[in-house]
Amino acid sequence: MSHPSAAPEPSKFAFSVTHRSVLAIAVPMTLAYLSTPLLGLVDMAVIGRLGDAALLGGIAIGGIIFDLVFTTFNFLRSGTTGLTAQAFGAGNEREVRATLLRAIVIALLSGLAVIIAQLPLKEFGLWFMGGSPDVQSATRRYFDVRVYSAPFLLANYAMLGWFIGLGRAGTGLLLQLVLNGLNIILSLWFVVGLGWSVEGVAFATVLSEISATIFGLVLIFAATRNGSWPGAAIVFDRRLLSHMMAINRDIMIRSFTLLYAFAFFMARSADQGDIVLAANALLEKFVMVAAFFLDGLATAAEQLAGRAVGAKYRPAFDRTLKLTALWSYALAGLLALLFWTIGPLMIDFMTTSPEVRQTAATFLVWAVITPLFGVLAFQMDGVFIGATWSATMRNMMLLSLGLYLAAYYALFPYLGNHGLWLALLLFFSVRGFTLLAVCQRRAAETFNEG
């Protein structure tokens, strides 16, 4: 897919990709992303201390429903990153700012649409996810409060994506630390201090998203003191807006497919009873920790690959592939070792239920090896998002989902919950290797090499 602006001379915007430039983005963004699953761990822990598996299940299912809703709009983060990085690589400051304004407008309108449609979204989510009456009751209480965070959460997606696209990982880290740090503090206060149960966790999220939106706008104004903002005619230029929407559509389908895979996993966990649901919910947090940890390097791949495409400079693109792969596999191995070492302690920390602890320990091995099976998918996602090869990424995701579902129905009757976990690992592996298989062909097309 060609960039909408005029292509610069290859040598004009050439730049070097080094270990330092990769880590300068990856390290702060890893810390930023780690704060999100840390928040999930704290939420599960504060509710888990109440000793009620149904409340744990309610938080887990409520979180999945909101993931299905909000991560469908993840294009507001990743799409904004890719387009901003390409505009930055091409030296197009006007388009850098216009990309942010387009993304924020889409975010606010999408957030309002979520609030308006909250009743059917909630009922469909509960129908799809299932769970016992007690779990569904807890989910409803959580949903009815948290839904009002939607416009602010999506605006934060857009602002974070913009800062990442500019390579300002430190600013992105600051924004995420304010968001998730405040959320953790408020969750502890509302649940442990005030005894608000699942409503306290949800209300903490709403207040944190509002605060982070205000803080993000302050950071944007501080970063753009010099220069002027483009007018409405440029921001809503039909050609550029259509280009952005096409990318966003494909990323939305990809994101929805990914969240459907996780929702399917939790729904099939719920079919096995509250104890298995709670155990898989705890272990799923390990998977999320791995994903967000590895996403720091995927984010480096997004920014550097996108910048290389904008600059039309193939050597920087190839170097990005090599270095982000090297660091990603090294970190995946360290994560697997960490999970194996401290996994039992983390399970005991997150719940006091003996049955949930025993069940989670039985299936811990799957959470341990997930980083090794998922690392290539995370890295390739970053490259394809930065290069805005969104249609190809969408197609490979749909193929992987089909094989995942087929594997589950073939394996579960014989292996039970082990079969469910094995199918999930197959889903990760297929995504990574299919994207790798087409990467060089797409690069040759993008850099006009035949």
Short mmCIF file of C-alpha atoms in Angstrom, two decimals:
data_model
loop_
_atom_site.label_atom_id
_atom_site.label_comp_id
_atom_site.label_asym_id
_atom_site.label_seq_id
_atom_site.Cartn_x
_atom_site.Cartn_y
_atom_site.Cartn_z
CA MET A 1 0.00 0.00 0.00
CA SER A 2 1.56 3.28 -1.04
CA HIS A 3 1.96 6.23 1.26
CA PRO A 4 -0.50 9.02 0.50
CA SER A 5 2.11 11.78 0.46
CA ALA A 6 4.81 12.29 -2.15
CA ALA A 7 7.68 9.84 -1.84
CA PRO A 8 10.96 11.46 -0.83
CA GLU A 9 14.34 10.65 -2.35
CA PRO A 10 15.70 7.53 -0.64
CA SER A 11 18.86 9.25 0.60
CA LYS A 12 17.17 12.40 1.90
CA PHE A 13 15.66 10.84 5.02
CA ALA A 14 18.05 7.93 5.52
CA PHE A 15 18.70 6.93 9.13
CA SER A 16 20.49 4.20 11.05
CA VAL A 17 18.83 1.50 13.13
CA THR A 18 21.03 0.33 15.99
CA HIS A 19 20.63 -1.71 19.15
CA ARG A 20 20.45 1.58 20.99
CA SER A 21 17.67 3.01 18.82
CA VAL A 22 15.64 -0.20 19.20
CA LEU A 23 16.04 -0.28 22.97
CA ALA A 24 15.41 3.45 23.31
CA ILE A 25 11.84 2.72 22.21
CA ALA A 26 11.45 -0.84 23.47
CA VAL A 27 12.58 -0.36 27.08
CA PRO A 28 10.29 2.54 28.05
CA MET A 29 7.38 1.07 26.13
CA THR A 30 7.90 -2.33 27.74
CA LEU A 31 7.66 -0.62 31.13
CA ALA A 32 4.59 1.27 29.92
CA TYR A 33 2.83 -1.84 28.66
CA LEU A 34 3.78 -3.87 31.72
CA SER A 35 1.82 -1.42 33.84
CA THR A 36 -1.38 -2.58 32.12
CA PRO A 37 -1.21 -6.30 33.09
CA LEU A 38 0.12 -5.19 36.47
CA LEU A 39 -3.13 -3.30 36.85
CA GLY A 40 -5.01 -6.47 35.88
CA LEU A 41 -3.04 -8.47 38.44
CA VAL A 42 -3.84 -5.93 41.16
CA ASP A 43 -7.53 -5.92 40.23
CA MET A 44 -7.64 -9.72 40.36
CA ALA A 45 -5.68 -9.71 43.63
CA VAL A 46 -7.87 -7.18 45.46
CA ILE A 47 -11.02 -9.02 44.37
CA GLY A 48 -9.36 -12.40 44.97
CA ARG A 49 -8.70 -11.47 48.59
CA LEU A 50 -12.47 -11.44 49.09
CA GLY A 51 -12.37 -15.23 48.58
CA ASP A 52 -15.30 -15.41 46.15
CA ALA A 53 -14.59 -17.22 42.85
CA ALA A 54 -17.73 -15.69 41.29
CA LEU A 55 -16.35 -12.16 41.79
CA LEU A 56 -13.07 -13.22 40.17
CA GLY A 57 -15.02 -14.68 37.27
CA GLY A 58 -17.11 -11.51 37.00
CA ILE A 59 -14.00 -9.32 36.74
CA ALA A 60 -12.49 -11.73 34.17
CA ILE A 61 -15.59 -11.86 31.98
CA GLY A 62 -16.23 -8.13 32.34
CA GLY A 63 -12.65 -7.46 31.29
CA ILE A 64 -13.02 -9.70 28.24
CA ILE A 65 -16.24 -7.95 27.20
CA PHE A 66 -14.55 -4.57 27.38
CA ASP A 67 -11.55 -5.97 25.54
CA LEU A 68 -13.92 -7.09 22.79
CA VAL A 69 -15.39 -3.58 22.67
CA PHE A 70 -12.32 -1.42 23.18
CA THR A 71 -9.62 -3.46 21.47
CA THR A 72 -11.82 -3.49 18.40
CA PHE A 73 -10.79 0.18 18.32
CA ASN A 74 -7.11 -0.59 18.83
CA PHE A 75 -6.50 0.89 15.39
CA LEU A 76 -6.67 4.24 17.18
CA ARG A 77 -3.34 3.29 18.78
CA SER A 78 -1.63 1.11 16.21
CA GLY A 79 -2.99 2.77 13.08
CA THR A 80 -2.05 6.19 14.42
CA THR A 81 1.46 4.91 15.20
CA GLY A 82 2.02 3.59 11.68
CA LEU A 83 0.71 6.66 9.89
CA THR A 84 2.50 9.07 12.22
CA ALA A 85 5.79 7.18 11.87
CA GLN A 86 5.52 7.25 8.08
CA ALA A 87 4.72 10.98 8.03
CA PHE A 88 7.62 11.56 10.42
CA GLY A 89 9.95 9.49 8.22
CA ALA A 90 8.89 11.53 5.20
CA GLY A 91 9.50 14.81 7.05
CA ASN A 92 5.83 15.83 6.69
CA GLU A 93 5.10 17.79 9.90
CA ARG A 94 1.68 18.92 8.72
CA GLU A 95 0.54 15.33 8.21
CA VAL A 96 2.00 14.33 11.58
CA ARG A 97 -0.38 16.76 13.31
CA ALA A 98 -3.31 16.05 11.01
CA THR A 99 -3.04 12.32 11.81
CA LEU A 100 -3.43 13.06 15.53
CA LEU A 101 -6.50 15.27 15.01
CA ARG A 102 -8.20 12.69 12.79
CA ALA A 103 -7.55 9.97 15.36
CA ILE A 104 -8.90 12.00 18.29
CA VAL A 105 -12.10 12.89 16.43
CA ILE A 106 -12.68 9.23 15.57
CA ALA A 107 -11.92 8.26 19.18
CA LEU A 108 -14.44 10.63 20.73
CA LEU A 109 -17.20 9.68 18.29
CA SER A 110 -16.51 5.97 18.80
CA GLY A 111 -16.53 6.35 22.59
CA LEU A 112 -19.90 8.10 22.55
CA ALA A 113 -21.25 5.34 20.30
CA VAL A 114 -20.15 2.72 22.87
CA ILE A 115 -22.00 4.55 25.66
CA ILE A 116 -25.16 4.85 23.56
CA ALA A 117 -25.02 1.15 22.65
CA GLN A 118 -24.12 -0.06 26.14
CA LEU A 119 -27.24 -2.15 26.78
CA PRO A 120 -27.02 -4.40 23.69
CA LEU A 121 -23.24 -4.62 24.10
CA LYS A 122 -23.61 -5.80 27.68
CA GLU A 123 -26.36 -8.31 26.96
CA PHE A 124 -24.57 -9.75 23.96
CA GLY A 125 -21.35 -10.04 25.94
CA LEU A 126 -23.05 -11.87 28.78
CA TRP A 127 -24.85 -14.18 26.35
CA PHE A 128 -21.63 -14.95 24.51
CA MET A 129 -19.41 -15.41 27.56
CA GLY A 130 -21.84 -17.34 29.74
CA GLY A 131 -20.90 -18.10 33.33
CA SER A 132 -22.97 -18.85 36.43
CA PRO A 133 -25.72 -16.45 37.66
CA ASP A 134 -23.37 -15.12 40.35
CA VAL A 135 -20.62 -14.47 37.82
CA GLN A 136 -23.03 -12.70 35.48
CA SER A 137 -24.35 -10.55 38.32
CA ALA A 138 -20.83 -9.41 39.19
CA THR A 139 -20.12 -8.72 35.52
CA ARG A 140 -23.20 -6.50 35.20
CA ARG A 141 -22.20 -4.43 38.21
CA TYR A 142 -18.72 -3.96 36.79
CA PHE A 143 -19.90 -3.12 33.25
CA ASP A 144 -22.49 -0.53 34.28
CA VAL A 145 -19.80 1.69 35.79
CA ARG A 146 -16.81 1.12 33.54
CA VAL A 147 -18.61 1.78 30.25
CA TYR A 148 -18.44 5.54 30.87
CA SER A 149 -14.67 5.49 30.44
CA ALA A 150 -15.08 4.81 26.69
CA PRO A 151 -14.47 8.25 25.08
CA PHE A 152 -11.50 8.95 27.33
CA LEU A 153 -9.94 5.51 26.92
CA LEU A 154 -10.12 5.72 23.12
CA ALA A 155 -8.70 9.25 23.11
CA ASN A 156 -5.81 7.92 25.17
CA TYR A 157 -5.26 5.21 22.55
CA ALA A 158 -4.91 7.91 19.88
CA MET A 159 -2.55 10.10 21.90
CA LEU A 160 -0.32 7.17 22.88
CA GLY A 161 -0.13 6.00 19.26
CA TRP A 162 0.87 9.48 18.14
CA PHE A 163 3.71 9.78 20.65
CA ILE A 164 4.98 6.31 19.74
CA GLY A 165 4.89 7.18 16.03
CA LEU A 166 7.17 10.12 16.75
CA GLY A 167 9.57 7.84 18.61
CA ARG A 168 8.86 9.62 21.91
CA ALA A 169 8.71 6.47 23.97
CA GLY A 170 9.56 8.28 27.20
CA THR A 171 6.46 10.44 26.85
CA GLY A 172 4.38 7.35 26.11
CA LEU A 173 5.77 5.72 29.24
CA LEU A 174 4.88 8.77 31.33
CA LEU A 175 1.33 8.78 29.99
CA GLN A 176 0.81 5.09 30.74
CA LEU A 177 2.35 5.30 34.20
CA VAL A 178 0.00 8.11 35.14
CA LEU A 179 -2.99 6.18 33.77
CA ASN A 180 -2.26 2.78 35.28
CA GLY A 181 -0.54 4.00 38.44
CA LEU A 182 -3.54 6.12 39.37
CA ASN A 183 -5.85 3.22 38.50
CA ILE A 184 -3.96 0.85 40.82
CA ILE A 185 -4.03 3.34 43.70
CA LEU A 186 -7.74 4.01 43.28
CA SER A 187 -8.58 0.30 42.96
CA LEU A 188 -6.82 -0.46 46.23
CA TRP A 189 -8.51 2.47 47.94
CA PHE A 190 -12.02 1.80 46.67
CA VAL A 191 -12.00 -2.01 47.15
CA VAL A 192 -9.73 -2.60 50.14
CA GLY A 193 -10.28 0.72 51.87
CA LEU A 194 -13.93 1.47 51.12
CA GLY A 195 -15.23 -2.05 50.40
CA TRP A 196 -16.80 -1.20 47.04
CA SER A 197 -16.15 -4.67 45.49
CA VAL A 198 -16.27 -4.85 41.66
CA GLU A 199 -17.83 -1.38 41.41
CA GLY A 200 -14.71 0.06 43.02
CA VAL A 201 -12.45 -1.49 40.37
CA ALA A 202 -14.66 -0.09 37.59
CA PHE A 203 -14.95 3.39 39.08
CA ALA A 204 -11.17 3.55 39.50
CA THR A 205 -10.80 2.88 35.77
CA VAL A 206 -13.22 5.67 34.80
CA LEU A 207 -11.49 8.30 36.94
CA SER A 208 -8.05 7.22 35.73
CA GLU A 209 -8.96 7.43 32.03
CA ILE A 210 -10.38 10.95 32.50
CA SER A 211 -7.26 12.08 34.33
CA ALA A 212 -4.94 10.54 31.71
CA THR A 213 -6.82 12.27 28.87
CA ILE A 214 -6.31 15.65 30.48
CA PHE A 215 -2.65 14.89 31.13
CA GLY A 216 -2.15 13.67 27.55
CA LEU A 217 -3.55 16.89 26.10
CA VAL A 218 -1.15 18.88 28.27
CA LEU A 219 1.76 16.80 26.92
CA ILE A 220 0.61 17.34 23.33
CA PHE A 221 0.39 21.11 23.73
CA ALA A 222 3.84 21.12 25.34
CA ALA A 223 5.27 19.14 22.39
CA THR A 224 3.69 21.35 19.70
CA ARG A 225 4.35 24.86 20.96
CA ASN A 226 6.14 25.71 17.73
CA GLY A 227 4.43 25.54 14.36
CA SER A 228 0.78 25.63 13.39
CA TRP A 229 -2.02 23.11 13.32
CA PRO A 230 -3.62 22.13 9.99
CA GLY A 231 -7.12 23.33 9.23
CA ALA A 232 -10.26 21.25 8.80
CA ALA A 233 -9.78 21.00 5.02
CA ILE A 234 -6.50 19.16 5.54
CA VAL A 235 -7.58 17.10 8.55
CA PHE A 236 -10.66 15.85 6.71
CA ASP A 237 -9.10 15.59 3.26
CA ARG A 238 -11.09 12.84 1.56
CA ARG A 239 -8.12 11.00 0.10
CA LEU A 240 -6.08 10.97 3.30
CA LEU A 241 -9.10 10.21 5.46
CA SER A 242 -10.07 7.29 3.19
CA HIS A 243 -6.52 5.97 3.42
CA MET A 244 -6.64 6.14 7.21
CA MET A 245 -10.07 4.50 7.39
CA ALA A 246 -9.01 1.64 5.11
CA ILE A 247 -6.05 0.91 7.38
CA ASN A 248 -8.21 1.30 10.46
CA ARG A 249 -10.84 -1.07 9.06
CA ASP A 250 -8.30 -3.82 8.49
CA ILE A 251 -6.67 -3.33 11.88
CA MET A 252 -10.11 -3.31 13.51
CA ILE A 253 -10.94 -6.67 11.91
CA ARG A 254 -7.55 -8.00 13.00
CA SER A 255 -8.02 -6.72 16.55
CA PHE A 256 -11.57 -8.03 16.81
CA THR A 257 -10.40 -11.43 15.57
CA LEU A 258 -7.64 -11.49 18.18
CA LEU A 259 -10.04 -10.56 20.96
CA TYR A 260 -12.55 -13.11 19.72
CA ALA A 261 -9.84 -15.75 20.10
CA PHE A 262 -9.29 -14.75 23.74
CA ALA A 263 -13.04 -14.42 24.36
CA PHE A 264 -13.53 -17.91 22.93
CA PHE A 265 -10.83 -19.15 25.28
CA MET A 266 -12.57 -17.63 28.32
CA ALA A 267 -16.02 -18.76 27.20
CA ARG A 268 -14.82 -22.35 26.82
CA SER A 269 -13.21 -21.97 30.25
CA ALA A 270 -16.57 -20.87 31.69
CA ASP A 271 -18.17 -23.98 30.19
CA GLN A 272 -15.94 -26.04 32.50
CA GLY A 273 -17.21 -24.38 35.70
CA ASP A 274 -16.32 -21.46 37.97
CA ILE A 275 -13.11 -23.07 39.29
CA VAL A 276 -11.57 -23.71 35.86
CA LEU A 277 -12.76 -20.27 34.72
CA ALA A 278 -11.07 -18.57 37.66
CA ALA A 279 -7.87 -20.64 37.18
CA ASN A 280 -7.65 -19.90 33.46
CA ALA A 281 -8.40 -16.23 34.18
CA LEU A 282 -5.40 -16.10 36.50
CA LEU A 283 -3.14 -17.86 34.00
CA GLU A 284 -4.42 -15.63 31.21
CA LYS A 285 -2.86 -12.75 33.15
CA PHE A 286 0.53 -14.43 32.63
CA VAL A 287 -0.18 -14.45 28.89
CA MET A 288 -1.09 -10.77 29.03
CA VAL A 289 2.12 -9.98 30.91
CA ALA A 290 4.08 -11.76 28.17
CA ALA A 291 2.16 -9.96 25.44
CA PHE A 292 2.66 -6.52 26.90
CA PHE A 293 6.29 -7.27 27.71
CA LEU A 294 7.02 -8.34 24.13
CA ASP A 295 4.91 -5.50 22.76
CA GLY A 296 7.66 -3.09 23.80
CA LEU A 297 9.86 -4.54 21.06
CA ALA A 298 6.89 -4.80 18.69
CA THR A 299 6.38 -1.08 19.24
CA ALA A 300 10.00 -0.42 18.33
CA ALA A 301 9.37 -2.42 15.15
CA GLU A 302 6.26 -0.32 14.43
CA GLN A 303 8.01 3.01 14.73
CA LEU A 304 11.25 2.07 12.98
CA ALA A 305 9.62 0.05 10.19
CA GLY A 306 7.05 2.82 9.63
CA ARG A 307 9.74 5.47 9.58
CA ALA A 308 11.76 3.39 7.08
CA VAL A 309 8.73 3.06 4.81
CA GLY A 310 8.06 6.80 5.01
CA ALA A 311 11.70 7.53 4.19
CA LYS A 312 11.73 4.87 1.44
CA TYR A 313 14.93 3.47 2.95
CA ARG A 314 15.12 -0.34 2.76
CA PRO A 315 18.37 -0.82 4.77
CA ALA A 316 16.72 0.64 7.87
CA PHE A 317 13.72 -1.65 7.38
CA ASP A 318 15.88 -4.79 7.11
CA ARG A 319 17.95 -3.80 10.13
CA THR A 320 14.72 -3.26 12.11
CA LEU A 321 13.60 -6.80 11.29
CA LYS A 322 16.90 -8.32 12.40
CA LEU A 323 17.39 -6.44 15.65
CA THR A 324 13.81 -6.60 16.90
CA ALA A 325 13.75 -10.36 16.25
CA LEU A 326 16.99 -10.86 18.15
CA TRP A 327 15.85 -8.96 21.22
CA SER A 328 12.31 -10.41 21.10
CA TYR A 329 13.48 -14.02 21.25
CA ALA A 330 15.94 -13.24 24.04
CA LEU A 331 13.22 -11.64 26.13
CA ALA A 332 10.75 -14.45 25.41
CA GLY A 333 13.22 -16.96 26.83
CA LEU A 334 13.70 -14.87 29.97
CA LEU A 335 9.94 -14.56 30.43
CA ALA A 336 9.43 -18.32 30.19
CA LEU A 337 12.12 -18.85 32.82
CA LEU A 338 10.56 -16.20 35.07
CA PHE A 339 7.08 -17.70 34.82
CA TRP A 340 8.41 -21.17 35.64
CA THR A 341 10.25 -19.83 38.68
CA ILE A 342 7.67 -17.54 40.30
CA GLY A 343 4.42 -18.80 38.74
CA PRO A 344 3.22 -20.74 41.81
CA LEU A 345 3.90 -17.76 44.07
CA MET A 346 1.94 -15.45 41.77
CA ILE A 347 -1.02 -17.84 41.73
CA ASP A 348 -1.08 -17.96 45.52
CA PHE A 349 -0.86 -14.16 45.66
CA MET A 350 -3.82 -13.65 43.32
CA THR A 351 -6.30 -15.96 45.06
CA THR A 352 -6.92 -17.53 48.46
CA SER A 353 -9.19 -20.27 47.07
CA PRO A 354 -7.49 -23.71 47.46
CA GLU A 355 -9.42 -25.17 44.52
CA VAL A 356 -8.45 -22.33 42.17
CA ARG A 357 -4.82 -22.51 43.30
CA GLN A 358 -4.60 -26.25 42.65
CA THR A 359 -6.28 -26.03 39.24
CA ALA A 360 -4.12 -23.10 38.10
CA ALA A 361 -0.96 -24.97 39.15
CA THR A 362 -2.02 -27.95 37.03
CA PHE A 363 -2.14 -25.85 33.86
CA LEU A 364 0.71 -23.43 34.66
CA VAL A 365 3.06 -25.06 32.13
CA TRP A 366 1.00 -23.66 29.25
CA ALA A 367 1.36 -20.10 30.51
CA VAL A 368 5.10 -20.71 30.93
CA ILE A 369 5.72 -21.64 27.28
CA THR A 370 3.31 -19.14 25.71
CA PRO A 371 6.01 -16.43 25.20
CA LEU A 372 8.12 -18.83 23.13
CA PHE A 373 5.20 -19.64 20.85
CA GLY A 374 3.89 -16.08 20.58
CA VAL A 375 7.06 -14.02 20.17
CA LEU A 376 7.22 -14.12 16.36
CA ALA A 377 3.57 -13.09 16.05
CA PHE A 378 4.13 -10.04 18.27
CA GLN A 379 7.23 -8.94 16.36
CA MET A 380 5.62 -9.40 12.94
CA ASP A 381 2.52 -7.53 14.04
CA GLY A 382 4.73 -4.56 14.85
CA VAL A 383 6.43 -4.63 11.46
CA PHE A 384 3.16 -4.93 9.54
CA ILE A 385 1.44 -2.19 11.57
CA GLY A 386 4.33 0.22 11.06
CA ALA A 387 4.46 -0.53 7.33
CA THR A 388 0.61 -0.25 7.19
CA TRP A 389 0.34 -3.64 5.47
CA SER A 390 -2.96 -3.97 7.22
CA ALA A 391 -4.84 -6.07 4.66
CA THR A 392 -2.20 -8.81 4.70
CA MET A 393 -2.09 -8.79 8.50
CA ARG A 394 -5.88 -9.10 8.61
CA ASN A 395 -5.89 -12.07 6.24
CA MET A 396 -3.24 -13.99 8.17
CA MET A 397 -5.11 -13.36 11.42
CA LEU A 398 -8.33 -14.80 9.97
CA LEU A 399 -6.45 -17.86 8.71
CA SER A 400 -4.93 -18.39 12.15
CA LEU A 401 -8.32 -18.08 13.84
CA GLY A 402 -9.78 -20.77 11.60
CA LEU A 403 -6.99 -23.18 12.48
CA TYR A 404 -7.33 -22.31 16.19
CA LEU A 405 -11.04 -23.15 16.26
CA ALA A 406 -10.48 -26.35 14.30
CA ALA A 407 -7.72 -27.38 16.71
CA TYR A 408 -9.92 -26.74 19.75
CA TYR A 409 -12.80 -28.88 18.50
CA ALA A 410 -10.37 -31.64 17.53
CA LEU A 411 -8.36 -31.61 20.78
CA PHE A 412 -10.75 -30.68 23.58
CA PRO A 413 -12.78 -33.93 23.58
CA TYR A 414 -9.56 -35.86 24.24
CA LEU A 415 -7.41 -33.45 26.27
CA GLY A 416 -9.94 -31.23 28.03
CA ASN A 417 -8.52 -27.91 29.27
CA HIS A 418 -5.05 -28.96 28.08
CA GLY A 419 -6.50 -29.12 24.56
CA LEU A 420 -7.89 -25.60 24.92
CA TRP A 421 -4.44 -24.28 25.85
CA LEU A 422 -2.72 -26.20 23.06
CA ALA A 423 -5.11 -24.73 20.49
CA LEU A 424 -4.32 -21.22 21.77
CA LEU A 425 -0.58 -21.80 21.32
CA LEU A 426 -1.18 -23.05 17.79
CA PHE A 427 -3.07 -19.82 17.09
CA PHE A 428 -0.03 -17.75 18.13
CA SER A 429 2.41 -19.86 16.12
CA VAL A 430 0.45 -19.81 12.86
CA ARG A 431 0.10 -16.02 13.02
CA GLY A 432 3.83 -15.51 13.36
CA PHE A 433 4.99 -17.87 10.65
CA THR A 434 2.40 -16.83 8.06
CA LEU A 435 3.31 -13.16 8.47
CA LEU A 436 7.02 -13.98 8.23
CA ALA A 437 6.38 -15.96 5.04
CA VAL A 438 4.96 -12.92 3.19
CA CYS A 439 7.10 -10.18 4.77
CA GLN A 440 9.88 -10.04 2.19
CA ARG A 441 7.45 -9.98 -0.73
CA ARG A 442 5.55 -7.06 0.79
CA ALA A 443 8.82 -5.24 1.49
CA ALA A 444 9.93 -5.62 -2.15
CA GLU A 445 6.61 -4.17 -3.31
CA THR A 446 6.74 -1.26 -0.88
CA PHE A 447 10.31 -0.29 -1.67
CA ASN A 448 9.70 -0.63 -5.44
CA GLU A 449 12.04 -3.55 -5.95
CA GLY A 450 9.91 -5.46 -8.42
#
